[in-house]
mmCIF file of C-alpha atoms in Angstrom:
data_model
loop_
_atom_site.group_PDB
_atom_site.id
_atom_site.type_symbol
_atom_site.label_atom_id
_atom_site.label_comp_id
_atom_site.label_asym_id
_atom_site.label_seq_id
_atom_site.Cartn_x
_atom_site.Cartn_y
_atom_site.Cartn_z
ATOM 1 C CA UNK A 1 -12.380 0.818 2.085
ATOM 2 C CA UNK A 2 -9.267 2.137 0.704
ATOM 3 C CA UNK A 3 -6.958 -0.653 -1.290
ATOM 4 C CA UNK A 4 -3.882 0.085 1.244
ATOM 5 C CA UNK A 5 -6.496 -0.331 4.365
ATOM 6 C CA UNK A 6 -7.651 -3.356 3.035
ATOM 7 C CA UNK A 7 -3.785 -4.508 2.519
ATOM 8 C CA UNK A 8 -2.743 -3.452 5.626
ATOM 9 C CA UNK A 9 -5.954 -5.699 7.320
ATOM 10 C CA UNK A 10 -5.029 -8.696 5.283
ATOM 11 C CA UNK A 11 -1.145 -8.436 6.426
ATOM 12 C CA UNK A 12 -1.857 -8.334 9.913
ATOM 13 C CA UNK A 13 -4.573 -11.224 9.445
ATOM 14 C CA UNK A 14 -1.773 -13.347 7.785
ATOM 15 C CA UNK A 15 0.896 -12.265 10.463
ATOM 16 C CA UNK A 16 -1.629 -13.163 13.385
ATOM 17 C CA UNK A 17 -2.373 -16.740 11.323
ATOM 18 C CA UNK A 18 1.613 -17.084 11.341
ATOM 19 C CA UNK A 19 2.090 -16.497 15.159
ATOM 20 C CA UNK A 20 -0.446 -19.226 15.553
ATOM 21 C CA UNK A 21 0.715 -21.610 13.595
ATOM 22 C CA UNK A 22 1.872 -25.030 14.815
ATOM 23 C CA UNK A 23 3.586 -26.227 11.860
ATOM 24 C CA UNK A 24 6.578 -24.746 10.156
ATOM 25 C CA UNK A 25 5.303 -25.006 6.819
ATOM 26 C CA UNK A 26 2.107 -23.139 7.566
ATOM 27 C CA UNK A 27 3.975 -20.615 9.884
ATOM 28 C CA UNK A 28 6.302 -19.964 6.410
ATOM 29 C CA UNK A 29 3.381 -19.716 4.085
ATOM 30 C CA UNK A 30 1.923 -17.259 6.088
ATOM 31 C CA UNK A 31 4.769 -15.013 6.754
ATOM 32 C CA UNK A 32 5.327 -14.819 3.273
ATOM 33 C CA UNK A 33 1.603 -14.067 2.336
ATOM 34 C CA UNK A 34 1.891 -11.207 5.670
ATOM 35 C CA UNK A 35 4.729 -9.913 3.821
ATOM 36 C CA UNK A 36 3.627 -9.483 -0.070
ATOM 37 C CA UNK A 37 0.333 -7.775 2.084
ATOM 38 C CA UNK A 38 2.401 -5.055 3.435
ATOM 39 C CA UNK A 39 4.684 -4.604 0.013
ATOM 40 C CA UNK A 40 1.688 -4.137 -1.945
ATOM 41 C CA UNK A 41 0.293 -1.285 0.980
ATOM 42 C CA UNK A 42 3.938 0.203 0.927
ATOM 43 C CA UNK A 43 3.763 0.096 -3.494
ATOM 44 C CA UNK A 44 0.085 2.133 -2.584
ATOM 45 C CA UNK A 45 1.408 4.469 -0.257
ATOM 46 C CA UNK A 46 4.417 5.029 -1.999
ATOM 47 C CA UNK A 47 2.338 5.729 -5.147
ATOM 48 C CA UNK A 48 0.351 8.122 -3.574
ATOM 49 C CA UNK A 49 2.916 10.044 -1.793
ATOM 50 C CA UNK A 50 4.465 10.731 -5.252
ATOM 51 C CA UNK A 51 0.953 11.491 -6.961
ATOM 52 C CA UNK A 52 0.578 14.039 -4.136
ATOM 53 C CA UNK A 53 4.300 15.700 -4.588
ATOM 54 C CA UNK A 54 3.150 15.918 -7.813
ATOM 55 C CA UNK A 55 0.126 17.278 -7.996
ATOM 56 C CA UNK A 56 1.403 20.037 -5.146
ATOM 57 C CA UNK A 57 4.442 20.862 -7.865
ATOM 58 C CA UNK A 58 1.093 21.191 -10.590
ATOM 59 C CA UNK A 59 -0.872 23.175 -8.380
ATOM 60 C CA UNK A 60 0.513 26.455 -9.540
ATOM 61 C CA UNK A 61 0.973 25.952 -13.108
ATOM 62 C CA UNK A 62 -2.513 24.531 -13.399
ATOM 63 C CA UNK A 63 -3.796 28.070 -11.907
ATOM 64 C CA UNK A 64 -1.640 30.196 -14.072
ATOM 65 C CA UNK A 65 -2.198 28.139 -17.353
ATOM 66 C CA UNK A 66 -5.496 25.848 -16.957
ATOM 67 C CA UNK A 67 -5.615 24.804 -20.581
ATOM 68 C CA UNK A 68 -2.274 23.024 -19.986
ATOM 69 C CA UNK A 69 -3.672 20.794 -17.220
ATOM 70 C CA UNK A 70 -6.394 18.022 -18.089
#
């Protein structure tokens, strides 16, 4: 299981707990946890996107000069 999938599942679980909570402090705690898990997933997705873009830019260079990549 990838980290971003795990983080998304945790965010969903915490959001469900927040939605079901009857106490304000529990609802707030679960909502903060859901927000934190979501932020972690978004950071990983952004890093993956930036890495893919960088790798796509480096691909022609790797073909032309394989000794430069490594």
